[in-house]
């Protein structure tokens, strides 16, 4: 419940009393991670997986943490990792947004672009609903190649691009600022960036 110092104390006692207890090592690893000692956490999670290969919690956290530590310093706290992850999800989108706006000879109003961007992010919810329906169609295809192609088309391309197109047609084209062919490219790219940003954060 957020008392990582208490969790650390209890897990430390548990691994001293029962050094072969996988669960104790995995709990100690999680407590160490939340206290900022990611290297120590990785060692404890590794011990937990060695002691019990069926400890799915330890295996999942070990994979996640070892993956994180390939790219980020080992002494970063979970909050720092989260902040970096969110920044990494947002910064490329904002840079591309600025690029598309700068390439437009007659730049679009910021309010119109942000509206399109936010609608592009919000469409993730209807996309998920459509995905749920179209997933039944995907199940009709068998074999890795056919199933993969059906999944890519019905569960990804069709609902996502259809909803981005809906933002463009139902919102962007009704704006006064939408007055030249290049605007279709700019607003389409912005709606796509909104969707991609939401996906990246997820």
PDB file of C-alpha atoms in Angstrom:
ATOM      1  CA  UNK A   1       0.000   0.000   0.000  1.00  0.00           C
ATOM      2  CA  UNK A   2       2.906   2.343  -0.636  1.00  0.00           C
ATOM      3  CA  UNK A   3       4.885   1.651   2.555  1.00  0.00           C
ATOM      4  CA  UNK A   4       8.012   0.538   0.744  1.00  0.00           C
ATOM      5  CA  UNK A   5      10.245   0.995   3.806  1.00  0.00           C
ATOM      6  CA  UNK A   6       8.011  -1.379   5.761  1.00  0.00           C
ATOM      7  CA  UNK A   7       7.930  -3.782   2.803  1.00  0.00           C
ATOM      8  CA  UNK A   8      11.723  -3.628   2.595  1.00  0.00           C
ATOM      9  CA  UNK A   9      12.091  -4.408   6.328  1.00  0.00           C
ATOM     10  CA  UNK A  10       9.686  -7.359   6.200  1.00  0.00           C
ATOM     11  CA  UNK A  11      11.099  -8.791   2.964  1.00  0.00           C
ATOM     12  CA  UNK A  12      14.661  -8.466   4.309  1.00  0.00           C
ATOM     13  CA  UNK A  13      13.683 -10.464   7.413  1.00  0.00           C
ATOM     14  CA  UNK A  14      11.921 -13.041   5.239  1.00  0.00           C
ATOM     15  CA  UNK A  15      14.979 -13.722   3.048  1.00  0.00           C
ATOM     16  CA  UNK A  16      17.226 -13.941   6.135  1.00  0.00           C
ATOM     17  CA  UNK A  17      14.862 -16.431   7.811  1.00  0.00           C
ATOM     18  CA  UNK A  18      14.162 -18.383   4.607  1.00  0.00           C
ATOM     19  CA  UNK A  19      16.835 -17.658   1.985  1.00  0.00           C
ATOM     20  CA  UNK A  20      15.274 -20.142  -0.476  1.00  0.00           C
ATOM     21  CA  UNK A  21      11.886 -18.422  -0.446  1.00  0.00           C
ATOM     22  CA  UNK A  22      11.357 -17.073  -3.970  1.00  0.00           C
ATOM     23  CA  UNK A  23       8.422 -14.880  -2.941  1.00  0.00           C
ATOM     24  CA  UNK A  24      10.554 -13.137  -0.290  1.00  0.00           C
ATOM     25  CA  UNK A  25      13.233 -12.265  -2.852  1.00  0.00           C
ATOM     26  CA  UNK A  26      10.673 -10.950  -5.344  1.00  0.00           C
ATOM     27  CA  UNK A  27       9.037  -8.741  -2.678  1.00  0.00           C
ATOM     28  CA  UNK A  28      12.459  -7.498  -1.590  1.00  0.00           C
ATOM     29  CA  UNK A  29      13.267  -6.713  -5.232  1.00  0.00           C
ATOM     30  CA  UNK A  30      10.100  -4.641  -5.650  1.00  0.00           C
ATOM     31  CA  UNK A  31      10.759  -2.797  -2.385  1.00  0.00           C
ATOM     32  CA  UNK A  32      14.353  -2.054  -3.449  1.00  0.00           C
ATOM     33  CA  UNK A  33      13.151  -0.744  -6.799  1.00  0.00           C
ATOM     34  CA  UNK A  34      10.713   1.645  -5.136  1.00  0.00           C
ATOM     35  CA  UNK A  35      13.448   2.837  -2.787  1.00  0.00           C
ATOM     36  CA  UNK A  36      15.623   3.707  -5.794  1.00  0.00           C
ATOM     37  CA  UNK A  37      18.066   0.749  -5.733  1.00  0.00           C
ATOM     38  CA  UNK A  38      17.291  -0.733  -9.143  1.00  0.00           C
ATOM     39  CA  UNK A  39      20.521  -2.770  -9.337  1.00  0.00           C
ATOM     40  CA  UNK A  40      19.771  -4.419  -5.997  1.00  0.00           C
ATOM     41  CA  UNK A  41      16.196  -4.956  -7.131  1.00  0.00           C
ATOM     42  CA  UNK A  42      17.356  -6.683 -10.298  1.00  0.00           C
ATOM     43  CA  UNK A  43      19.612  -9.032  -8.282  1.00  0.00           C
ATOM     44  CA  UNK A  44      16.772  -9.982  -5.920  1.00  0.00           C
ATOM     45  CA  UNK A  45      14.305 -10.542  -8.760  1.00  0.00           C
ATOM     46  CA  UNK A  46      16.911 -12.684 -10.529  1.00  0.00           C
ATOM     47  CA  UNK A  47      17.341 -14.784  -7.362  1.00  0.00           C
ATOM     48  CA  UNK A  48      13.569 -15.140  -7.125  1.00  0.00           C
ATOM     49  CA  UNK A  49      13.314 -16.473 -10.688  1.00  0.00           C
ATOM     50  CA  UNK A  50      16.243 -18.857 -10.112  1.00  0.00           C
ATOM     51  CA  UNK A  51      14.643 -20.246  -6.949  1.00  0.00           C
ATOM     52  CA  UNK A  52      11.238 -20.697  -8.576  1.00  0.00           C
ATOM     53  CA  UNK A  53      10.927 -20.638 -12.364  1.00  0.00           C
ATOM     54  CA  UNK A  54       7.110 -20.566 -11.955  1.00  0.00           C
ATOM     55  CA  UNK A  55       7.159 -17.242 -10.059  1.00  0.00           C
ATOM     56  CA  UNK A  56       5.452 -15.269 -12.842  1.00  0.00           C
ATOM     57  CA  UNK A  57       5.428 -11.990 -10.894  1.00  0.00           C
ATOM     58  CA  UNK A  58       9.181 -12.075 -10.349  1.00  0.00           C
ATOM     59  CA  UNK A  59       9.822 -13.104 -13.973  1.00  0.00           C
ATOM     60  CA  UNK A  60       7.643 -10.286 -15.332  1.00  0.00           C
ATOM     61  CA  UNK A  61       9.276  -7.626 -13.119  1.00  0.00           C
ATOM     62  CA  UNK A  62      12.760  -8.992 -13.826  1.00  0.00           C
ATOM     63  CA  UNK A  63      12.194  -8.733 -17.597  1.00  0.00           C
ATOM     64  CA  UNK A  64      10.761  -5.225 -17.287  1.00  0.00           C
ATOM     65  CA  UNK A  65      13.523  -3.961 -15.008  1.00  0.00           C
ATOM     66  CA  UNK A  66      16.375  -5.543 -16.970  1.00  0.00           C
ATOM     67  CA  UNK A  67      14.923  -4.024 -20.146  1.00  0.00           C
ATOM     68  CA  UNK A  68      14.690  -0.591 -18.483  1.00  0.00           C
ATOM     69  CA  UNK A  69      18.248  -0.777 -17.211  1.00  0.00           C
ATOM     70  CA  UNK A  70      19.663  -1.388 -20.683  1.00  0.00           C
ATOM     71  CA  UNK A  71      18.678   2.179 -21.541  1.00  0.00           C
ATOM     72  CA  UNK A  72      18.334   4.075 -18.261  1.00  0.00           C
ATOM     73  CA  UNK A  73      20.747   4.548 -15.325  1.00  0.00           C
ATOM     74  CA  UNK A  74      20.397   1.943 -12.582  1.00  0.00           C
ATOM     75  CA  UNK A  75      20.038   4.540  -9.809  1.00  0.00           C
ATOM     76  CA  UNK A  76      16.888   6.147 -11.280  1.00  0.00           C
ATOM     77  CA  UNK A  77      13.772   5.906  -9.120  1.00  0.00           C
ATOM     78  CA  UNK A  78      10.483   4.578 -10.573  1.00  0.00           C
ATOM     79  CA  UNK A  79       9.190   8.169 -10.731  1.00  0.00           C
ATOM     80  CA  UNK A  80      12.198   9.246 -12.784  1.00  0.00           C
ATOM     81  CA  UNK A  81      11.690   6.279 -15.125  1.00  0.00           C
ATOM     82  CA  UNK A  82       7.996   7.171 -15.478  1.00  0.00           C
ATOM     83  CA  UNK A  83       8.803  10.834 -16.171  1.00  0.00           C
ATOM     84  CA  UNK A  84      11.383   9.846 -18.784  1.00  0.00           C
ATOM     85  CA  UNK A  85       8.952   7.399 -20.405  1.00  0.00           C
ATOM     86  CA  UNK A  86       6.210  10.019 -20.670  1.00  0.00           C
ATOM     87  CA  UNK A  87       8.673  12.574 -22.052  1.00  0.00           C
ATOM     88  CA  UNK A  88       9.916  10.021 -24.603  1.00  0.00           C
ATOM     89  CA  UNK A  89       6.299   9.419 -25.656  1.00  0.00           C
ATOM     90  CA  UNK A  90       5.432  13.118 -25.948  1.00  0.00           C
ATOM     91  CA  UNK A  91       8.536  14.896 -27.281  1.00  0.00           C
ATOM     92  CA  UNK A  92       8.709  13.195 -30.720  1.00  0.00           C
ATOM     93  CA  UNK A  93       5.026  13.940 -31.324  1.00  0.00           C
ATOM     94  CA  UNK A  94       5.426  17.599 -30.435  1.00  0.00           C
ATOM     95  CA  UNK A  95       8.543  17.910 -32.602  1.00  0.00           C
ATOM     96  CA  UNK A  96       6.696  16.378 -35.562  1.00  0.00           C
ATOM     97  CA  UNK A  97       3.704  18.613 -34.872  1.00  0.00           C
ATOM     98  CA  UNK A  98       5.980  21.651 -35.054  1.00  0.00           C
ATOM     99  CA  UNK A  99       7.605  20.317 -38.221  1.00  0.00           C
ATOM    100  CA  UNK A 100       4.291  19.854 -40.065  1.00  0.00           C
ATOM    101  CA  UNK A 101       3.103  23.288 -38.982  1.00  0.00           C
ATOM    102  CA  UNK A 102       6.378  24.883 -40.095  1.00  0.00           C
ATOM    103  CA  UNK A 103       6.168  23.194 -43.537  1.00  0.00           C
ATOM    104  CA  UNK A 104       2.773  24.778 -44.166  1.00  0.00           C
ATOM    105  CA  UNK A 105       3.122  28.025 -46.166  1.00  0.00           C
ATOM    106  CA  UNK A 106       0.071  29.412 -44.366  1.00  0.00           C
ATOM    107  CA  UNK A 107       0.358  27.995 -40.807  1.00  0.00           C
ATOM    108  CA  UNK A 108      -2.832  26.806 -39.190  1.00  0.00           C
ATOM    109  CA  UNK A 109      -4.141  28.367 -35.965  1.00  0.00           C
ATOM    110  CA  UNK A 110      -2.784  26.655 -32.852  1.00  0.00           C
ATOM    111  CA  UNK A 111      -6.294  26.156 -31.459  1.00  0.00           C
ATOM    112  CA  UNK A 112      -7.394  24.236 -34.567  1.00  0.00           C
ATOM    113  CA  UNK A 113      -4.280  22.056 -34.461  1.00  0.00           C
ATOM    114  CA  UNK A 114      -4.644  21.271 -30.750  1.00  0.00           C
ATOM    115  CA  UNK A 115      -8.323  20.427 -31.236  1.00  0.00           C
ATOM    116  CA  UNK A 116      -7.424  17.999 -34.011  1.00  0.00           C
ATOM    117  CA  UNK A 117      -4.576  16.574 -31.918  1.00  0.00           C
ATOM    118  CA  UNK A 118      -6.841  15.964 -28.904  1.00  0.00           C
ATOM    119  CA  UNK A 119      -9.568  14.397 -31.038  1.00  0.00           C
ATOM    120  CA  UNK A 120      -6.896  12.169 -32.576  1.00  0.00           C
ATOM    121  CA  UNK A 121      -6.044  10.975 -29.055  1.00  0.00           C
ATOM    122  CA  UNK A 122      -9.689  10.543 -27.976  1.00  0.00           C
ATOM    123  CA  UNK A 123     -10.562   8.277 -30.921  1.00  0.00           C
ATOM    124  CA  UNK A 124      -8.636   5.475 -29.226  1.00  0.00           C
ATOM    125  CA  UNK A 125     -11.843   4.629 -27.333  1.00  0.00           C
ATOM    126  CA  UNK A 126     -14.098   4.034 -30.357  1.00  0.00           C
ATOM    127  CA  UNK A 127     -11.173   2.223 -32.020  1.00  0.00           C
ATOM    128  CA  UNK A 128     -11.063  -0.210 -29.085  1.00  0.00           C
ATOM    129  CA  UNK A 129     -14.809  -0.841 -29.417  1.00  0.00           C
ATOM    130  CA  UNK A 130     -14.528  -1.440 -33.184  1.00  0.00           C
ATOM    131  CA  UNK A 131     -11.497  -3.682 -32.542  1.00  0.00           C
ATOM    132  CA  UNK A 132     -13.606  -5.818 -30.216  1.00  0.00           C
ATOM    133  CA  UNK A 133     -16.217  -6.334 -32.937  1.00  0.00           C
ATOM    134  CA  UNK A 134     -13.736  -6.914 -35.771  1.00  0.00           C
ATOM    135  CA  UNK A 135     -11.714  -9.342 -33.661  1.00  0.00           C
ATOM    136  CA  UNK A 136     -14.436 -11.907 -34.399  1.00  0.00           C
ATOM    137  CA  UNK A 137     -13.680 -11.493 -38.114  1.00  0.00           C
ATOM    138  CA  UNK A 138      -9.947 -11.962 -37.484  1.00  0.00           C
ATOM    139  CA  UNK A 139     -10.651 -15.289 -35.729  1.00  0.00           C
ATOM    140  CA  UNK A 140     -12.110 -16.620 -38.994  1.00  0.00           C
ATOM    141  CA  UNK A 141      -8.643 -16.579 -40.585  1.00  0.00           C
ATOM    142  CA  UNK A 142      -6.324 -19.500 -39.861  1.00  0.00           C
ATOM    143  CA  UNK A 143      -2.626 -20.002 -40.380  1.00  0.00           C
ATOM    144  CA  UNK A 144       0.051 -17.567 -39.248  1.00  0.00           C
ATOM    145  CA  UNK A 145       0.221 -15.584 -42.515  1.00  0.00           C
ATOM    146  CA  UNK A 146      -3.523 -15.180 -43.095  1.00  0.00           C
ATOM    147  CA  UNK A 147      -4.246 -14.541 -39.417  1.00  0.00           C
ATOM    148  CA  UNK A 148      -1.445 -11.963 -39.229  1.00  0.00           C
ATOM    149  CA  UNK A 149      -2.668 -10.153 -42.347  1.00  0.00           C
ATOM    150  CA  UNK A 150      -6.271 -10.160 -41.122  1.00  0.00           C
ATOM    151  CA  UNK A 151      -5.178  -8.890 -37.706  1.00  0.00           C
ATOM    152  CA  UNK A 152      -3.118  -6.082 -39.279  1.00  0.00           C
ATOM    153  CA  UNK A 153      -5.972  -5.023 -41.553  1.00  0.00           C
ATOM    154  CA  UNK A 154      -9.125  -5.574 -39.453  1.00  0.00           C
ATOM    155  CA  UNK A 155      -7.796  -4.960 -35.931  1.00  0.00           C
ATOM    156  CA  UNK A 156      -5.342  -2.145 -36.694  1.00  0.00           C
ATOM    157  CA  UNK A 157      -5.487  -0.418 -40.087  1.00  0.00           C
ATOM    158  CA  UNK A 158      -9.232  -0.355 -40.730  1.00  0.00           C
ATOM    159  CA  UNK A 159     -10.538   0.987 -37.392  1.00  0.00           C
ATOM    160  CA  UNK A 160      -7.588   3.318 -36.719  1.00  0.00           C
ATOM    161  CA  UNK A 161      -7.428   4.942 -40.144  1.00  0.00           C
ATOM    162  CA  UNK A 162     -11.212   5.117 -40.395  1.00  0.00           C
ATOM    163  CA  UNK A 163     -11.437   7.056 -37.125  1.00  0.00           C
ATOM    164  CA  UNK A 164      -8.555   9.378 -38.071  1.00  0.00           C
ATOM    165  CA  UNK A 165     -10.359  10.051 -41.353  1.00  0.00           C
ATOM    166  CA  UNK A 166     -13.542  10.775 -39.381  1.00  0.00           C
ATOM    167  CA  UNK A 167     -11.691  13.424 -37.331  1.00  0.00           C
ATOM    168  CA  UNK A 168     -10.427  14.979 -40.557  1.00  0.00           C
ATOM    169  CA  UNK A 169     -13.832  14.982 -42.296  1.00  0.00           C
ATOM    170  CA  UNK A 170     -16.165  15.708 -39.366  1.00  0.00           C
ATOM    171  CA  UNK A 171     -13.993  18.260 -37.538  1.00  0.00           C
ATOM    172  CA  UNK A 172     -11.014  19.620 -39.447  1.00  0.00           C
ATOM    173  CA  UNK A 173     -12.658  20.256 -42.822  1.00  0.00           C
ATOM    174  CA  UNK A 174     -15.342  22.371 -41.109  1.00  0.00           C
ATOM    175  CA  UNK A 175     -12.775  24.821 -39.764  1.00  0.00           C
ATOM    176  CA  UNK A 176     -12.439  28.194 -41.484  1.00  0.00           C
ATOM    177  CA  UNK A 177      -8.665  27.703 -41.505  1.00  0.00           C
ATOM    178  CA  UNK A 178      -9.062  24.576 -43.683  1.00  0.00           C
ATOM    179  CA  UNK A 179      -8.803  26.376 -47.021  1.00  0.00           C
ATOM    180  CA  UNK A 180      -6.140  24.687 -49.163  1.00  0.00           C
ATOM    181  CA  UNK A 181      -5.072  21.141 -50.178  1.00  0.00           C
ATOM    182  CA  UNK A 182      -1.971  21.191 -47.938  1.00  0.00           C
ATOM    183  CA  UNK A 183      -4.282  21.606 -44.930  1.00  0.00           C
ATOM    184  CA  UNK A 184      -5.575  18.053 -45.441  1.00  0.00           C
ATOM    185  CA  UNK A 185      -2.037  16.747 -45.021  1.00  0.00           C
ATOM    186  CA  UNK A 186      -1.340  18.932 -41.988  1.00  0.00           C
ATOM    187  CA  UNK A 187      -4.572  18.097 -40.138  1.00  0.00           C
ATOM    188  CA  UNK A 188      -4.357  14.433 -41.096  1.00  0.00           C
ATOM    189  CA  UNK A 189      -0.826  14.239 -39.730  1.00  0.00           C
ATOM    190  CA  UNK A 190      -1.873  16.061 -36.538  1.00  0.00           C
ATOM    191  CA  UNK A 191      -4.814  13.679 -35.921  1.00  0.00           C
ATOM    192  CA  UNK A 192      -2.444  10.735 -36.448  1.00  0.00           C
ATOM    193  CA  UNK A 193       0.079  12.242 -34.024  1.00  0.00           C
ATOM    194  CA  UNK A 194      -2.625  12.603 -31.361  1.00  0.00           C
ATOM    195  CA  UNK A 195      -3.502   8.924 -31.740  1.00  0.00           C
ATOM    196  CA  UNK A 196       0.165   7.857 -31.756  1.00  0.00           C
ATOM    197  CA  UNK A 197       0.939   9.938 -28.664  1.00  0.00           C
ATOM    198  CA  UNK A 198      -1.859   8.256 -26.707  1.00  0.00           C
ATOM    199  CA  UNK A 199      -0.609   4.845 -27.863  1.00  0.00           C
ATOM    200  CA  UNK A 200       2.979   5.725 -26.902  1.00  0.00           C
ATOM    201  CA  UNK A 201       1.976   6.759 -23.393  1.00  0.00           C
ATOM    202  CA  UNK A 202       0.034   3.515 -23.039  1.00  0.00           C
TER     203      UNK A 202
END
